């Protein structure tokens, strides 16, 4: 495996930091700290560059935030400057290198892949197999071993300066475990960590119909005994090599429907997952009231409806859309657009 060096000049270049700043501001331009930073962009970016070049950069103190959708989770928030800009600058350079490591059927945080392409691939596997092994990892991000993560990274990156920054971020949470949900780098660290599992499944178990999204994965096969054996081999691998444990691991006929990526996949149709449907319905019910009270503007109204349509159009959801009065909301969008 080729190891990449001489990356530090790219990471710390003025142009890369400008691109990182642009990415870090997307969707956040009205936030007070972003507005303040943007009052003197050149000087502030130069200060961040100096922090990196002099090795004086240290990850800031995490601020904890609890969210409840789709389930209760603790999010760890870092300041816009310097942390989020630094993490974008780092991944601008590393993402193309790491993406080439990932298997074709890994669907999280990879350009051109995502939930809907993963769902289409799931349908292919459902249609040509009788059974599925469906698993997810228990408390995945908090369970990532920072030392193991750095060893995985060092197999691909040899630039000492870049490794210094990676080590600083990877070990920024105390205790030796956890890459905090909320860090931009964490989704990449998580994907790199479970790429070890992907390679094991493909190279050692020789499984063809396998796909993963974050810490959830499915293996499809026509022989149930193959899935039972795979489950045991994978359990041993993740416990011994990655210090992880299963949260769930079940084998069942695909005819029951495969609940994955927010959808329930059957051989000839797709439904929204029940919890996803409830969440969508709840959001849509609140939308007109929020608009009428002036709590959201027309653009936010349109954006929310468009986002919902992005979910509905990929499944057999006509009856659900009628029940949620979605088409009436679409008509209002047209009126607002005029």
mmCIF file with all atom_site columns, N, CA and C in Angstrom, residues 107-144:
data_model
loop_
_atom_site.group_PDB
_atom_site.id
_atom_site.type_symbol
_atom_site.label_atom_id
_atom_site.label_alt_id
_atom_site.label_comp_id
_atom_site.label_asym_id
_atom_site.label_entity_id
_atom_site.label_seq_id
_atom_site.pdbx_PDB_ins_code
_atom_site.Cartn_x
_atom_site.Cartn_y
_atom_site.Cartn_z
_atom_site.occupancy
_atom_site.B_iso_or_equiv
_atom_site.pdbx_formal_charge
_atom_site.auth_seq_id
_atom_site.auth_comp_id
_atom_site.auth_asym_id
_atom_site.auth_atom_id
_atom_site.pdbx_PDB_model_num
ATOM 1   N N  . UNK A 1 107 ? -21.218 3.609   1.619  1.00 0.00 ? 107 UNK A N  1
ATOM 2   C CA . UNK A 1 107 ? -22.058 4.702   1.126  1.00 0.00 ? 107 UNK A CA 1
ATOM 3   C C  . UNK A 1 107 ? -22.089 5.956   1.997  1.00 0.00 ? 107 UNK A C  1
ATOM 4   N N  . UNK A 1 108 ? -21.267 6.034   3.030  1.00 0.00 ? 108 UNK A N  1
ATOM 5   C CA . UNK A 1 108 ? -21.300 7.219   3.897  1.00 0.00 ? 108 UNK A CA 1
ATOM 6   C C  . UNK A 1 108 ? -20.145 8.157   3.578  1.00 0.00 ? 108 UNK A C  1
ATOM 7   N N  . UNK A 1 109 ? -20.422 9.433   3.531  1.00 0.00 ? 109 UNK A N  1
ATOM 8   C CA . UNK A 1 109 ? -19.464 10.540  3.351  1.00 0.00 ? 109 UNK A CA 1
ATOM 9   C C  . UNK A 1 109 ? -18.512 10.333  2.177  1.00 0.00 ? 109 UNK A C  1
ATOM 10  N N  . UNK A 1 110 ? -19.022 9.777   1.084  1.00 0.00 ? 110 UNK A N  1
ATOM 11  C CA . UNK A 1 110 ? -18.230 9.605   -0.122 1.00 0.00 ? 110 UNK A CA 1
ATOM 12  C C  . UNK A 1 110 ? -18.937 10.324  -1.258 1.00 0.00 ? 110 UNK A C  1
ATOM 13  N N  . UNK A 1 111 ? -18.204 11.173  -1.947 1.00 0.00 ? 111 UNK A N  1
ATOM 14  C CA . UNK A 1 111 ? -18.778 11.975  -3.021 1.00 0.00 ? 111 UNK A CA 1
ATOM 15  C C  . UNK A 1 111 ? -19.455 11.095  -4.068 1.00 0.00 ? 111 UNK A C  1
ATOM 16  N N  . UNK A 1 112 ? -20.690 11.429  -4.407 1.00 0.00 ? 112 UNK A N  1
ATOM 17  C CA . UNK A 1 112 ? -21.431 10.684  -5.419 1.00 0.00 ? 112 UNK A CA 1
ATOM 18  C C  . UNK A 1 112 ? -22.164 9.481   -4.889 1.00 0.00 ? 112 UNK A C  1
ATOM 19  N N  . UNK A 1 113 ? -21.990 9.189   -3.606 1.00 0.00 ? 113 UNK A N  1
ATOM 20  C CA . UNK A 1 113 ? -22.721 8.079   -2.983 1.00 0.00 ? 113 UNK A CA 1
ATOM 21  C C  . UNK A 1 113 ? -23.479 8.609   -1.771 1.00 0.00 ? 113 UNK A C  1
ATOM 22  N N  . UNK A 1 114 ? -24.501 7.880   -1.385 1.00 0.00 ? 114 UNK A N  1
ATOM 23  C CA . UNK A 1 114 ? -25.287 8.306   -0.236 1.00 0.00 ? 114 UNK A CA 1
ATOM 24  C C  . UNK A 1 114 ? -26.454 7.373   -0.028 1.00 0.00 ? 114 UNK A C  1
ATOM 25  N N  . UNK A 1 115 ? -27.446 7.865   0.705  1.00 0.00 ? 115 UNK A N  1
ATOM 26  C CA . UNK A 1 115 ? -28.577 7.034   1.103  1.00 0.00 ? 115 UNK A CA 1
ATOM 27  C C  . UNK A 1 115 ? -29.304 6.440   -0.096 1.00 0.00 ? 115 UNK A C  1
ATOM 28  N N  . UNK A 1 116 ? -29.588 7.251   -1.099 1.00 0.00 ? 116 UNK A N  1
ATOM 29  C CA . UNK A 1 116 ? -30.439 6.775   -2.187 1.00 0.00 ? 116 UNK A CA 1
ATOM 30  C C  . UNK A 1 116 ? -29.705 5.824   -3.126 1.00 0.00 ? 116 UNK A C  1
ATOM 31  N N  . UNK A 1 117 ? -28.419 6.068   -3.366 1.00 0.00 ? 117 UNK A N  1
ATOM 32  C CA . UNK A 1 117 ? -27.663 5.104   -4.173 1.00 0.00 ? 117 UNK A CA 1
ATOM 33  C C  . UNK A 1 117 ? -27.488 3.799   -3.398 1.00 0.00 ? 117 UNK A C  1
ATOM 34  N N  . UNK A 1 118 ? -27.316 3.909   -2.082 1.00 0.00 ? 118 UNK A N  1
ATOM 35  C CA . UNK A 1 118 ? -27.237 2.709   -1.253 1.00 0.00 ? 118 UNK A CA 1
ATOM 36  C C  . UNK A 1 118 ? -28.544 1.938   -1.243 1.00 0.00 ? 118 UNK A C  1
ATOM 37  N N  . UNK A 1 119 ? -29.663 2.659   -1.251 1.00 0.00 ? 119 UNK A N  1
ATOM 38  C CA . UNK A 1 119 ? -30.979 2.022   -1.278 1.00 0.00 ? 119 UNK A CA 1
ATOM 39  C C  . UNK A 1 119 ? -31.198 1.256   -2.587 1.00 0.00 ? 119 UNK A C  1
ATOM 40  N N  . UNK A 1 120 ? -30.781 1.856   -3.692 1.00 0.00 ? 120 UNK A N  1
ATOM 41  C CA . UNK A 1 120 ? -30.916 1.173   -4.991 1.00 0.00 ? 120 UNK A CA 1
ATOM 42  C C  . UNK A 1 120 ? -30.082 -0.109  -5.022 1.00 0.00 ? 120 UNK A C  1
ATOM 43  N N  . UNK A 1 121 ? -28.890 -0.035  -4.441 1.00 0.00 ? 121 UNK A N  1
ATOM 44  C CA . UNK A 1 121 ? -28.033 -1.216  -4.393 1.00 0.00 ? 121 UNK A CA 1
ATOM 45  C C  . UNK A 1 121 ? -28.647 -2.278  -3.486 1.00 0.00 ? 121 UNK A C  1
ATOM 46  N N  . UNK A 1 122 ? -29.253 -1.863  -2.388 1.00 0.00 ? 122 UNK A N  1
ATOM 47  C CA . UNK A 1 122 ? -29.932 -2.808  -1.493 1.00 0.00 ? 122 UNK A CA 1
ATOM 48  C C  . UNK A 1 122 ? -31.015 -3.572  -2.242 1.00 0.00 ? 122 UNK A C  1
ATOM 49  N N  . UNK A 1 123 ? -31.745 -2.869  -3.093 1.00 0.00 ? 123 UNK A N  1
ATOM 50  C CA . UNK A 1 123 ? -32.805 -3.527  -3.868 1.00 0.00 ? 123 UNK A CA 1
ATOM 51  C C  . UNK A 1 123 ? -32.228 -4.594  -4.792 1.00 0.00 ? 123 UNK A C  1
ATOM 52  N N  . UNK A 1 124 ? -31.054 -4.327  -5.373 1.00 0.00 ? 124 UNK A N  1
ATOM 53  C CA . UNK A 1 124 ? -30.409 -5.340  -6.216 1.00 0.00 ? 124 UNK A CA 1
ATOM 54  C C  . UNK A 1 124 ? -30.136 -6.606  -5.410 1.00 0.00 ? 124 UNK A C  1
ATOM 55  N N  . UNK A 1 125 ? -29.613 -6.422  -4.212 1.00 0.00 ? 125 UNK A N  1
ATOM 56  C CA . UNK A 1 125 ? -29.264 -7.570  -3.372 1.00 0.00 ? 125 UNK A CA 1
ATOM 57  C C  . UNK A 1 125 ? -30.506 -8.301  -2.868 1.00 0.00 ? 125 UNK A C  1
ATOM 58  N N  . UNK A 1 126 ? -31.551 -7.561  -2.555 1.00 0.00 ? 126 UNK A N  1
ATOM 59  C CA . UNK A 1 126 ? -32.807 -8.167  -2.110 1.00 0.00 ? 126 UNK A CA 1
ATOM 60  C C  . UNK A 1 126 ? -33.386 -9.065  -3.193 1.00 0.00 ? 126 UNK A C  1
ATOM 61  N N  . UNK A 1 127 ? -33.286 -8.622  -4.424 1.00 0.00 ? 127 UNK A N  1
ATOM 62  C CA . UNK A 1 127 ? -33.919 -9.341  -5.528 1.00 0.00 ? 127 UNK A CA 1
ATOM 63  C C  . UNK A 1 127 ? -33.177 -10.620 -5.921 1.00 0.00 ? 127 UNK A C  1
ATOM 64  N N  . UNK A 1 128 ? -31.889 -10.728 -5.531 1.00 0.00 ? 128 UNK A N  1
ATOM 65  C CA . UNK A 1 128 ? -31.161 -11.926 -5.963 1.00 0.00 ? 128 UNK A CA 1
ATOM 66  C C  . UNK A 1 128 ? -30.731 -12.821 -4.803 1.00 0.00 ? 128 UNK A C  1
ATOM 67  N N  . UNK A 1 129 ? -31.248 -12.544 -3.606 1.00 0.00 ? 129 UNK A N  1
ATOM 68  C CA . UNK A 1 129 ? -30.911 -13.362 -2.442 1.00 0.00 ? 129 UNK A CA 1
ATOM 69  C C  . UNK A 1 129 ? -32.137 -13.673 -1.596 1.00 0.00 ? 129 UNK A C  1
ATOM 70  N N  . UNK A 1 130 ? -32.067 -14.768 -0.849 1.00 0.00 ? 130 UNK A N  1
ATOM 71  C CA . UNK A 1 130 ? -33.185 -15.174 0.010  1.00 0.00 ? 130 UNK A CA 1
ATOM 72  C C  . UNK A 1 130 ? -33.064 -14.641 1.436  1.00 0.00 ? 130 UNK A C  1
ATOM 73  N N  . UNK A 1 131 ? -31.823 -14.432 1.895  1.00 0.00 ? 131 UNK A N  1
ATOM 74  C CA . UNK A 1 131 ? -31.618 -14.087 3.306  1.00 0.00 ? 131 UNK A CA 1
ATOM 75  C C  . UNK A 1 131 ? -30.682 -12.889 3.438  1.00 0.00 ? 131 UNK A C  1
ATOM 76  N N  . UNK A 1 132 ? -30.771 -12.248 4.601  1.00 0.00 ? 132 UNK A N  1
ATOM 77  C CA . UNK A 1 132 ? -29.901 -11.123 4.894  1.00 0.00 ? 132 UNK A CA 1
ATOM 78  C C  . UNK A 1 132 ? -29.395 -11.218 6.330  1.00 0.00 ? 132 UNK A C  1
ATOM 79  N N  . UNK A 1 133 ? -28.138 -10.865 6.517  1.00 0.00 ? 133 UNK A N  1
ATOM 80  C CA . UNK A 1 133 ? -27.546 -10.655 7.835  1.00 0.00 ? 133 UNK A CA 1
ATOM 81  C C  . UNK A 1 133 ? -27.454 -9.149  8.015  1.00 0.00 ? 133 UNK A C  1
ATOM 82  N N  . UNK A 1 134 ? -28.140 -8.630  9.028  1.00 0.00 ? 134 UNK A N  1
ATOM 83  C CA . UNK A 1 134 ? -28.183 -7.176  9.253  1.00 0.00 ? 134 UNK A CA 1
ATOM 84  C C  . UNK A 1 134 ? -27.600 -6.874  10.632 1.00 0.00 ? 134 UNK A C  1
ATOM 85  N N  . UNK A 1 135 ? -26.594 -6.015  10.667 1.00 0.00 ? 135 UNK A N  1
ATOM 86  C CA . UNK A 1 135 ? -25.886 -5.740  11.925 1.00 0.00 ? 135 UNK A CA 1
ATOM 87  C C  . UNK A 1 135 ? -25.627 -4.244  12.084 1.00 0.00 ? 135 UNK A C  1
ATOM 88  N N  . UNK A 1 136 ? -25.497 -3.821  13.322 1.00 0.00 ? 136 UNK A N  1
ATOM 89  C CA . UNK A 1 136 ? -24.948 -2.501  13.594 1.00 0.00 ? 136 UNK A CA 1
ATOM 90  C C  . UNK A 1 136 ? -24.078 -2.558  14.832 1.00 0.00 ? 136 UNK A C  1
ATOM 91  N N  . UNK A 1 137 ? -23.204 -1.570  14.936 1.00 0.00 ? 137 UNK A N  1
ATOM 92  C CA . UNK A 1 137 ? -22.198 -1.538  15.987 1.00 0.00 ? 137 UNK A CA 1
ATOM 93  C C  . UNK A 1 137 ? -22.736 -0.772  17.194 1.00 0.00 ? 137 UNK A C  1
ATOM 94  N N  . UNK A 1 138 ? -22.471 -1.290  18.379 1.00 0.00 ? 138 UNK A N  1
ATOM 95  C CA . UNK A 1 138 ? -22.913 -0.635  19.601 1.00 0.00 ? 138 UNK A CA 1
ATOM 96  C C  . UNK A 1 138 ? -22.079 0.614   19.891 1.00 0.00 ? 138 UNK A C  1
ATOM 97  N N  . UNK A 1 139 ? -22.770 1.762   20.028 1.00 0.00 ? 139 UNK A N  1
ATOM 98  C CA . UNK A 1 139 ? -22.116 3.030   20.395 1.00 0.00 ? 139 UNK A CA 1
ATOM 99  C C  . UNK A 1 139 ? -20.823 3.218   19.608 1.00 0.00 ? 139 UNK A C  1
ATOM 100 N N  . UNK A 1 140 ? -20.968 3.234   18.307 1.00 0.00 ? 140 UNK A N  1
ATOM 101 C CA . UNK A 1 140 ? -19.803 3.161   17.428 1.00 0.00 ? 140 UNK A CA 1
ATOM 102 C C  . UNK A 1 140 ? -18.785 4.278   17.658 1.00 0.00 ? 140 UNK A C  1
ATOM 103 N N  . UNK A 1 141 ? -19.177 5.526   17.454 1.00 0.00 ? 141 UNK A N  1
ATOM 104 C CA . UNK A 1 141 ? -18.203 6.616   17.546 1.00 0.00 ? 141 UNK A CA 1
ATOM 105 C C  . UNK A 1 141 ? -17.556 6.708   18.928 1.00 0.00 ? 141 UNK A C  1
ATOM 106 N N  . UNK A 1 142 ? -18.332 6.599   20.012 1.00 0.00 ? 142 UNK A N  1
ATOM 107 C CA . UNK A 1 142 ? -17.686 6.617   21.335 1.00 0.00 ? 142 UNK A CA 1
ATOM 108 C C  . UNK A 1 142 ? -16.774 5.426   21.590 1.00 0.00 ? 142 UNK A C  1
ATOM 109 N N  . UNK A 1 143 ? -16.917 4.350   20.817 1.00 0.00 ? 143 UNK A N  1
ATOM 110 C CA . UNK A 1 143 ? -16.126 3.136   21.035 1.00 0.00 ? 143 UNK A CA 1
ATOM 111 C C  . UNK A 1 143 ? -14.855 3.074   20.202 1.00 0.00 ? 143 UNK A C  1
ATOM 112 N N  . UNK A 1 144 ? -14.670 3.992   19.287 1.00 0.00 ? 144 UNK A N  1
ATOM 113 C CA . UNK A 1 144 ? -13.476 3.957   18.432 1.00 0.00 ? 144 UNK A CA 1
ATOM 114 C C  . UNK A 1 144 ? -12.230 4.161   19.281 1.00 0.00 ? 144 UNK A C  1
#
